Short mmCIF file of C-alpha atoms and ligand atoms in Angstrom, two decimals:
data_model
loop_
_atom_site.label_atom_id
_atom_site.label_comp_id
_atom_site.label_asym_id
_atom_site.label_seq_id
_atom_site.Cartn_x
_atom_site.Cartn_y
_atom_site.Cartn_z
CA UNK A 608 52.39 -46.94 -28.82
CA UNK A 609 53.72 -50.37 -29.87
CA UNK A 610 55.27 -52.95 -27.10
CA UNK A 611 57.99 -55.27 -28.16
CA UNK A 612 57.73 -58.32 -26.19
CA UNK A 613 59.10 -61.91 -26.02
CA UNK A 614 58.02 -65.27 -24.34
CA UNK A 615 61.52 -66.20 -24.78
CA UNK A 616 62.68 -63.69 -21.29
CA UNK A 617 60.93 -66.81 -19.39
CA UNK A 618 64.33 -68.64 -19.95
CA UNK A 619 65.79 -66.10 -17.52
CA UNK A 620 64.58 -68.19 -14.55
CA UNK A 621 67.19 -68.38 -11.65
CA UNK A 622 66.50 -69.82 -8.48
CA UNK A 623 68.83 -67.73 -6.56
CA UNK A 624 70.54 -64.04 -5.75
CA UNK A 625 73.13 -63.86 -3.16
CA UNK A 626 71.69 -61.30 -0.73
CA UNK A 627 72.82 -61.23 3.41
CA UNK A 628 74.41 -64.05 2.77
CA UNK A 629 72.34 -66.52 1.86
CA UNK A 630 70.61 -67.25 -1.56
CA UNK A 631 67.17 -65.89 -1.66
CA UNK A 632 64.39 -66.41 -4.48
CA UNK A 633 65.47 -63.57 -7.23
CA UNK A 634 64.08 -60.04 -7.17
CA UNK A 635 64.37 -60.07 -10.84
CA UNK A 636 61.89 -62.76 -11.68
CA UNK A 637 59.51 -63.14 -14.84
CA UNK A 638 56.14 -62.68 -13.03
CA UNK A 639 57.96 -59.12 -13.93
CA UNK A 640 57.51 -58.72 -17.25
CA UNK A 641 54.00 -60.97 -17.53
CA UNK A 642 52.97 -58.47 -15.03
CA UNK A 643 53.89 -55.21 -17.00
CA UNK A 644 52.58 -57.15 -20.29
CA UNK A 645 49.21 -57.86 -18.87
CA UNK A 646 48.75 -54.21 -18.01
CA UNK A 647 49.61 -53.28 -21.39
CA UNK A 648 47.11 -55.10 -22.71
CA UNK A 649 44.14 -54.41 -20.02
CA UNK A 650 44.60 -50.94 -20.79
CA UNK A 651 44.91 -51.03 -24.74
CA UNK A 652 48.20 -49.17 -25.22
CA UNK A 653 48.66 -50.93 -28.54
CA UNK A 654 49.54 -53.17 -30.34
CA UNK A 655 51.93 -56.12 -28.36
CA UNK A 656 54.40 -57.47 -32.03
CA UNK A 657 57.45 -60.00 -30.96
CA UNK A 658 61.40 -59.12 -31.68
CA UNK A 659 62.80 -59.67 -34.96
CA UNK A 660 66.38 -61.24 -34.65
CA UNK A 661 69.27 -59.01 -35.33
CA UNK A 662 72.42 -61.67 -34.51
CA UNK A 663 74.73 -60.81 -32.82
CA UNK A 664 76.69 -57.60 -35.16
CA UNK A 665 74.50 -55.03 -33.06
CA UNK A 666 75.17 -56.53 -29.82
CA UNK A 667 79.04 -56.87 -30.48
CA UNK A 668 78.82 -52.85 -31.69
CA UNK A 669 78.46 -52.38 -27.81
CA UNK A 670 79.83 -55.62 -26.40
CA UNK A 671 83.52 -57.39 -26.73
CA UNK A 672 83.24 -60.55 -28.62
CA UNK A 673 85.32 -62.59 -25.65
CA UNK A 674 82.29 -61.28 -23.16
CA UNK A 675 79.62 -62.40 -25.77
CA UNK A 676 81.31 -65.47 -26.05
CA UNK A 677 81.96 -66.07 -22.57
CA UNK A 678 77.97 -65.42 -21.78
CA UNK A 679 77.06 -67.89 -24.61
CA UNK A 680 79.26 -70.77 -23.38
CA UNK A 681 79.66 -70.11 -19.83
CA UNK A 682 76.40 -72.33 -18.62
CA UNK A 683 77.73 -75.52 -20.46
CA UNK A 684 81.28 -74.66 -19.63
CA UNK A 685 80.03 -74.68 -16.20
CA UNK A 686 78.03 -77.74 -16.00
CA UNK A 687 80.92 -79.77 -17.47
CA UNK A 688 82.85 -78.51 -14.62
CA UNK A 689 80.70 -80.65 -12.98
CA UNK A 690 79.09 -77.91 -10.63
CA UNK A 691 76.06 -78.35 -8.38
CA UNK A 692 74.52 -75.43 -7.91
CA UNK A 693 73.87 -72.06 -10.67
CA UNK A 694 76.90 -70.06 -11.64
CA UNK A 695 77.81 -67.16 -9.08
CA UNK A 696 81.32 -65.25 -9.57
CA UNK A 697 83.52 -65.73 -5.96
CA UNK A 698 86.40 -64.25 -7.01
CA UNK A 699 87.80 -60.96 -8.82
CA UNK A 700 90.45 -58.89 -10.01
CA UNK A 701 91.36 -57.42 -6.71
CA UNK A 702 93.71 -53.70 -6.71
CA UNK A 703 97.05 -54.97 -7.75
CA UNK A 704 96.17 -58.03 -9.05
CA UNK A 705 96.47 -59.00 -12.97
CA UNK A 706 93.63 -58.43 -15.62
CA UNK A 707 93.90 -61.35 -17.87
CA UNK A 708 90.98 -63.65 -18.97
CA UNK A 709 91.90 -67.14 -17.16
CA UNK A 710 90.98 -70.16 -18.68
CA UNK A 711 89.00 -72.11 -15.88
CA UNK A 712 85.23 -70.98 -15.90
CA UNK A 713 85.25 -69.63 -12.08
CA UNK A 714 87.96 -67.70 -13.04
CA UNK A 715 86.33 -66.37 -16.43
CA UNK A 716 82.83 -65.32 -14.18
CA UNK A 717 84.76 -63.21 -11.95
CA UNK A 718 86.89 -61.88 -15.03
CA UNK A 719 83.99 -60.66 -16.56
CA UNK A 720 81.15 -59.59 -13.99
CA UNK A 721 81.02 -56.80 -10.75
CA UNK A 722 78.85 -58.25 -8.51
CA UNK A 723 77.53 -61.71 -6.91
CA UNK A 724 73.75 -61.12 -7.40
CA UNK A 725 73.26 -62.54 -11.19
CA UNK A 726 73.48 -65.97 -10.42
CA UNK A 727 73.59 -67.53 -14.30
CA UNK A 728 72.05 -71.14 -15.30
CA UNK A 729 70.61 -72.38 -18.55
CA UNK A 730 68.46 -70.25 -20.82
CA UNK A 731 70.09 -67.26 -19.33
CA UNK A 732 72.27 -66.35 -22.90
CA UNK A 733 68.89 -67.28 -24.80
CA UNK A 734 66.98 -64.68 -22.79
CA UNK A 735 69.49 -62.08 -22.69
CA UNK A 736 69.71 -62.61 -26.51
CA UNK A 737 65.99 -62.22 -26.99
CA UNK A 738 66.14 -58.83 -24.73
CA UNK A 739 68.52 -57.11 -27.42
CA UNK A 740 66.51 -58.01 -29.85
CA UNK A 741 63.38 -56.73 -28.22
CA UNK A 742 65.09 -53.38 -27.55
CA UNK A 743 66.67 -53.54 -31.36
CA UNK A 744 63.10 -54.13 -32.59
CA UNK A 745 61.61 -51.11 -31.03
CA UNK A 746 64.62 -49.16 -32.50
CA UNK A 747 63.84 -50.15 -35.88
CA UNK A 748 60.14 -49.18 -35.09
CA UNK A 749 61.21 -45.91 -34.06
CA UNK A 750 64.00 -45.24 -36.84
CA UNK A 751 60.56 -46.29 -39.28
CA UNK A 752 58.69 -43.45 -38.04
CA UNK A 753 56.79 -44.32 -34.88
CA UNK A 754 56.95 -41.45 -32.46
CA UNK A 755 57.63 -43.97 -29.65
CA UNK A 756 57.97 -47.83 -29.05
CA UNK A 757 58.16 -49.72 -25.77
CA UNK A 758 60.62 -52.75 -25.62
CA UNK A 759 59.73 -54.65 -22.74
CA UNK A 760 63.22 -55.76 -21.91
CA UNK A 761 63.74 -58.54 -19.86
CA UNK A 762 66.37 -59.24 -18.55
CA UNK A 763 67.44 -55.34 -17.95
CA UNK A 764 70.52 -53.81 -19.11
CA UNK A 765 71.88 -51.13 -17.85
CA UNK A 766 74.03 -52.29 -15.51
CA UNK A 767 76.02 -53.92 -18.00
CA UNK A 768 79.47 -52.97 -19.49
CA UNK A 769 80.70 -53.54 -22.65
CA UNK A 770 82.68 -56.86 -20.98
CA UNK A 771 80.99 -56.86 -17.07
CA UNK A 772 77.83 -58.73 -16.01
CA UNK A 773 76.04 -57.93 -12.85
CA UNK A 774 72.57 -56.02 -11.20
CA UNK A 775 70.75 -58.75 -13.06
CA UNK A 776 71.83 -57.62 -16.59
CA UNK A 777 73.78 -58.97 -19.05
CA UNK A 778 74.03 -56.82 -22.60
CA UNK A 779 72.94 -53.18 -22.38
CA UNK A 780 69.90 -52.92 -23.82
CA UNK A 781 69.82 -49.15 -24.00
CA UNK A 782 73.27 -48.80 -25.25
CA UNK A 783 73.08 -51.31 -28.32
CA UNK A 784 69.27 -49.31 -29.45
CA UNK A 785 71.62 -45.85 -29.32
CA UNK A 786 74.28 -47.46 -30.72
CA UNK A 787 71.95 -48.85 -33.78
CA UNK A 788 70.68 -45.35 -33.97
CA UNK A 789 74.36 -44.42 -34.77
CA UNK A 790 74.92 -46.89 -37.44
CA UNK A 791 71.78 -45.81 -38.91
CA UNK A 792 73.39 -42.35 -39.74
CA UNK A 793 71.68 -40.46 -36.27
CA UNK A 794 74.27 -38.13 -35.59
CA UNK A 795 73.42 -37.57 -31.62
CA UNK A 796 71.46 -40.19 -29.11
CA UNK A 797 70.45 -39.15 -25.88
CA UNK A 798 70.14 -41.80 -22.91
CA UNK A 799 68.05 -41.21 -19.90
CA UNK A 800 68.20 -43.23 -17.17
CA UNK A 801 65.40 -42.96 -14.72
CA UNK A 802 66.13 -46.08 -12.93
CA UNK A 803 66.55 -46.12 -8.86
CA UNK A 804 69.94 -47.04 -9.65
CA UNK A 805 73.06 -45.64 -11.40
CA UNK A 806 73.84 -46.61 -14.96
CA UNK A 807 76.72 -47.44 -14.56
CA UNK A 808 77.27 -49.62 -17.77
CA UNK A 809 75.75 -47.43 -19.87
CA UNK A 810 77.90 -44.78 -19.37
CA UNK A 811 80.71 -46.59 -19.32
CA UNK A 812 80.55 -47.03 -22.84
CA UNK A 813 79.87 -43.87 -24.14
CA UNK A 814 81.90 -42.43 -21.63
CA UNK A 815 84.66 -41.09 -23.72
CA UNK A 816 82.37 -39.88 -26.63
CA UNK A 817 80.43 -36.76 -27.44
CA UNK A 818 77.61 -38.81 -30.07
CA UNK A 819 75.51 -40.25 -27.09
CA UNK A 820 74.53 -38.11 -23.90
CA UNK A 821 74.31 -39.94 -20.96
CA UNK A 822 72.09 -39.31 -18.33
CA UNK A 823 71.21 -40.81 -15.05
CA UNK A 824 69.04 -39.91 -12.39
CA UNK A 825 69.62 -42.56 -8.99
CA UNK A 826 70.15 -43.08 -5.59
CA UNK A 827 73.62 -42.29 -3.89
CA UNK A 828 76.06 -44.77 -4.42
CA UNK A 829 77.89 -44.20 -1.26
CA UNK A 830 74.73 -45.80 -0.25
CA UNK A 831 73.45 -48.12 -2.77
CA UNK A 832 74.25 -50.66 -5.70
CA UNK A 833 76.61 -50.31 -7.74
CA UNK A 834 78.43 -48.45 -5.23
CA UNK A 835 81.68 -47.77 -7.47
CA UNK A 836 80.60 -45.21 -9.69
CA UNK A 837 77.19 -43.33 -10.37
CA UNK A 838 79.28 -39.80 -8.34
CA UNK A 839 78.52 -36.32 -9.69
CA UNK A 840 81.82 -35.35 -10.60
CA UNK A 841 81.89 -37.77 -13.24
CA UNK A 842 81.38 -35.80 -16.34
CA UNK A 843 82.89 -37.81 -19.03
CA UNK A 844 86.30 -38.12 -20.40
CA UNK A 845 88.50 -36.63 -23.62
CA UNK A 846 85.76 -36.52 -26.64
CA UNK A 847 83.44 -37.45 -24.19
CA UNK A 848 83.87 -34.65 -21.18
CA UNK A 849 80.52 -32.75 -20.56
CA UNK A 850 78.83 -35.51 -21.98
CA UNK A 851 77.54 -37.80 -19.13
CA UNK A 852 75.85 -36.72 -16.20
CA UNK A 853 74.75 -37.97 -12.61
CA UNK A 854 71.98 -36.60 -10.59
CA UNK A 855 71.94 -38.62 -6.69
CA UNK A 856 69.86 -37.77 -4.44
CA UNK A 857 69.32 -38.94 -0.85
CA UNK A 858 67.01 -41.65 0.60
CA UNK A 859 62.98 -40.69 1.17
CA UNK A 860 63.34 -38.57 -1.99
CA UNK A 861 59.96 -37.87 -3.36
CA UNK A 862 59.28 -37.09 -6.89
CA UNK A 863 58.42 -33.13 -5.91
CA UNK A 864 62.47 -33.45 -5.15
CA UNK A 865 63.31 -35.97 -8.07
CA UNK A 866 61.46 -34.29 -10.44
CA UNK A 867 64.43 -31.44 -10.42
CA UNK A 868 67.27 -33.25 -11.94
CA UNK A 869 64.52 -34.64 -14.21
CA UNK A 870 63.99 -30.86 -15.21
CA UNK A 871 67.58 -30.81 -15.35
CA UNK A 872 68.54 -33.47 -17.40
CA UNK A 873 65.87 -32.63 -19.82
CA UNK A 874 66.87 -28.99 -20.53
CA UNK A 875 70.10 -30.87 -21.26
CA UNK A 876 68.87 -33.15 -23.56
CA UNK A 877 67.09 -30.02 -25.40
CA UNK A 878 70.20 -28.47 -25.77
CA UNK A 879 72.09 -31.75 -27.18
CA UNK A 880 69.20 -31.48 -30.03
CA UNK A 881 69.53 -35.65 -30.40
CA UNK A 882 67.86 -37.73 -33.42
CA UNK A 883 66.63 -39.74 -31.20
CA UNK A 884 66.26 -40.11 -26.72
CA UNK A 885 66.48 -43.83 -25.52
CA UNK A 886 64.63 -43.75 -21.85
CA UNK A 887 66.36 -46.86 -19.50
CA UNK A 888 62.72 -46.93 -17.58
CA UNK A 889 63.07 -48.61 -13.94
CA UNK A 890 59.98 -48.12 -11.51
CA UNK A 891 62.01 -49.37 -8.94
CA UNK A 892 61.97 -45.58 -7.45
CA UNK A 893 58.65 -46.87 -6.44
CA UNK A 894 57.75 -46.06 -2.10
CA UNK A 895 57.14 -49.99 -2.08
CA UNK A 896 59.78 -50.88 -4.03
CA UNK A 897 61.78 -53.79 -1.81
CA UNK A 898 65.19 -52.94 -2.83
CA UNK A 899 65.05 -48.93 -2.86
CA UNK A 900 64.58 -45.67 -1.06
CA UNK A 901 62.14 -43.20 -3.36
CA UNK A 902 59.12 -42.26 -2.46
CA UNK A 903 57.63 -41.84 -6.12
CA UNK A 904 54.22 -42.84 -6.27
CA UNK A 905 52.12 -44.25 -8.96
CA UNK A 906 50.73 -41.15 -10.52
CA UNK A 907 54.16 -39.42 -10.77
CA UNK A 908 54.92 -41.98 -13.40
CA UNK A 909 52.35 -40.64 -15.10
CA UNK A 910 54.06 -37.51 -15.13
CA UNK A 911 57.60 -38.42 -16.10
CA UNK A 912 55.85 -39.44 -19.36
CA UNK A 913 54.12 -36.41 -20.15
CA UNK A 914 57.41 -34.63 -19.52
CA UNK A 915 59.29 -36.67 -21.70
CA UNK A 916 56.91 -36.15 -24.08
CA UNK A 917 57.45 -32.67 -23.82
CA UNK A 918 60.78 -32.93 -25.49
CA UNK A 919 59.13 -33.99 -28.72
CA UNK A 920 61.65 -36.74 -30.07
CA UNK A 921 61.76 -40.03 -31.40
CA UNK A 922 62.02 -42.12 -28.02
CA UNK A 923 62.27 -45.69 -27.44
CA UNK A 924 61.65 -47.34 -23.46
CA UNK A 925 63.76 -49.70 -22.88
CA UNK A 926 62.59 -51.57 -19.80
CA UNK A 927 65.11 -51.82 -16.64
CA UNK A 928 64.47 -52.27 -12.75
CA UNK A 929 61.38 -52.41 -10.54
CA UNK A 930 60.73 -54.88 -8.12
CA UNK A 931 56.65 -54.29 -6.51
CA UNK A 932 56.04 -56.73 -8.93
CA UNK A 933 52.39 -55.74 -7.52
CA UNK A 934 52.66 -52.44 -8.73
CA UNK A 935 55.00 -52.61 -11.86
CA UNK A 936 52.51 -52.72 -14.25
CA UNK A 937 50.32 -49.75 -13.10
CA UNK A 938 53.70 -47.65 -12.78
CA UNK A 939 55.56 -49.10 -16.16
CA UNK A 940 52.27 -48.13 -18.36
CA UNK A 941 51.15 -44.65 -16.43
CA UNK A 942 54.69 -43.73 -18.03
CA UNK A 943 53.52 -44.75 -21.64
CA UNK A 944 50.10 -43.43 -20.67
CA UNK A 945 51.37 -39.70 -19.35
CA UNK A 946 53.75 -40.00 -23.16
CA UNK A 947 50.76 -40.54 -25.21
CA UNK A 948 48.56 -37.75 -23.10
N1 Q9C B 626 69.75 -56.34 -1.23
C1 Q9C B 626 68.35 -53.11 -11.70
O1 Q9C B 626 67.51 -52.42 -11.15
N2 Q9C B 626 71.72 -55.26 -5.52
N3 Q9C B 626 69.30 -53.77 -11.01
C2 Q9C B 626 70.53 -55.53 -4.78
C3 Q9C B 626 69.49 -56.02 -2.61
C4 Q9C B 626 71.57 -55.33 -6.95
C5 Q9C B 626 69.41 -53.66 -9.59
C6 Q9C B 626 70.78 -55.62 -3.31
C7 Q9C B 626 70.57 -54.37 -7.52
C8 Q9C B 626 70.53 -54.45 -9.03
C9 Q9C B 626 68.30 -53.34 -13.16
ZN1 ZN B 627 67.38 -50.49 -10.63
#
């Protein structure tokens, strides 16, 4: 299959997360996606094209147009602030407090993120940018005809909300390719999230709608990021109830275990008979992965792909977490390999 990739995710280079209190050198880093390109190409999976650019209509479909704006503007607003370090939010909406955007840019970072993590400095908004495209590229691929197409998203996505930053991602890649897939007359989209960690953003905004399934396969939140949603009794809500579903399971979990709720969310997604299935890959289930607690190992990616294969749709990757950046590129393209058989 196809890769969509471009240079441009370089620009996401921070020099700091906020982790134990102190700022350490970024887990999300672009050795990342060089790594997961290079494997792509050392093992032939096809051809490697660059993003077309889309603007910014698809992205808004999914996004508010005061977080888009906010994102675009919010280095320089920053800067001229006369700040001397990378923009991290420090304060939030607290229980009882009021949701209104303020004006001053401290203010407007905790207004529209979750988390600390995702420290933001220049080149950030051009790489995000580029990301959407990448994924909306690979849609349009797919939507053409291609049985599959791999958008080598960086930064990730799904941890974004339609107006919320954090987890290292800034527009949801996932959710603007389903939402595309929508606009395009594709009556049903299914998103599966194999990720380590919950999707949160992604369901949030199909969370009240029947059109897109959402599906996410992760690590307990009572025990892991994002901590504040990801729970199994969330199902969805008016159009959207029976439409979104959470699979957690415990830490050590090997795939022999994890592969269950994969067979469960797949007989789902069979049943929801979508035009199309959007897969929000993250490899960070990975035994070595520094952040997580799976024990997947590198040939079980091979077999996620073959069963996602299995459900013989139009499927785009987009790419999400993973952090062995040693191993990332064996794990990302056994995935693509197991698809293609
Ligand atoms: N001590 C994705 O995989 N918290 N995002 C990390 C590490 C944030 C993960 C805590 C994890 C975000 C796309
Ligand atoms: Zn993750």
């Amino acid at each position: 299959m196809k890769t969509v990739f471009s240079p441009l995710h370089s620009l996401r280079s921070v020099k700091t997360e906020l982790d134990g209190g102190i700022l350490i050198e970024p887990h999300e880093k672009p050795s990342r996606a060089e790594t997961i390109l290079a494997r792509v190409k050392s093992q032939t999976l096809g051809e490697v094209i660059e993003p077309e650019e889309f603007g910014l209509a698809p992205v808004k479909r999914v996004h508010t147009p005061d977080y888009v704006a906010f994102l675009e503007h919010c280095w320089a607003d920053w800067v001229a602030e006369g700040k001397p370090g990378e923009a991290i939010p420090a304060v939030w909406c607290g229980r009882g407090m009021r949701p209104r955007m303020p004006k001053d840019i401290d203010g407007r970072l905790g207004y529209f993120s979750f988390a600390a993590e995702t420290s933001i400095s220049a080149g950030t908004w051009e790489a995000a940018c580029a990301s959407a495209n990448v994924a909306l590229t690979a849609q349009k691929l797919v939507a053409n005809g291609e049985r599959a197409a791999f958008a080598l998203c960086r930064p990730p996505g799904h941890h974004a909300h339609a107006d919320l930053f954090g987890g290292y991602c800034f527009f949801n890649n996932a959710a603007i390719a389903a939402q595309a897939f929508r606009d395009q007359g594709y009556e049903r989209v299914a998103i599966l999230d194999v990720d380590f960690h919950h999707g949160n953003g992604t369901q949030a905004i199909f969370y009240d709608r029947s059109d897109v399934l959402t599906i996410s396969l992760h690590g307990d939140p009572d025990l892991v990021f994002p901590h504040f949603l990801g729970f199994e009794d969330e199902t969805g809500e008016a159009e959207g109830e029976g439409y979104n579903l959470n699979i957690i399971y415990p830490p050590g979990t090997p795939y022999s275990e994890w592969s269950k709720g994969l067979e469960t969310a797949c007989k789902r997604i069979a049943d929801f008979q979508p035009g199309a299935l959007i897969i929000a890959l993250g490899v960070d289930t990975f035994e070595e992965d520094p952040i997580s607690f799976f024990k997947l190992k590198s040939k079980d990616y091979f077999s996620l792909g073959q069963r996602i294969e299995h459900l013989r749709l139009p499927t785009v990757f987009t790419m999400e977490g993973g952090y062995d950046v040693d191993a990332i590129g064996v794990n990302v393209v056994n995935v693509m390999q197991g698809f293609e058989g």
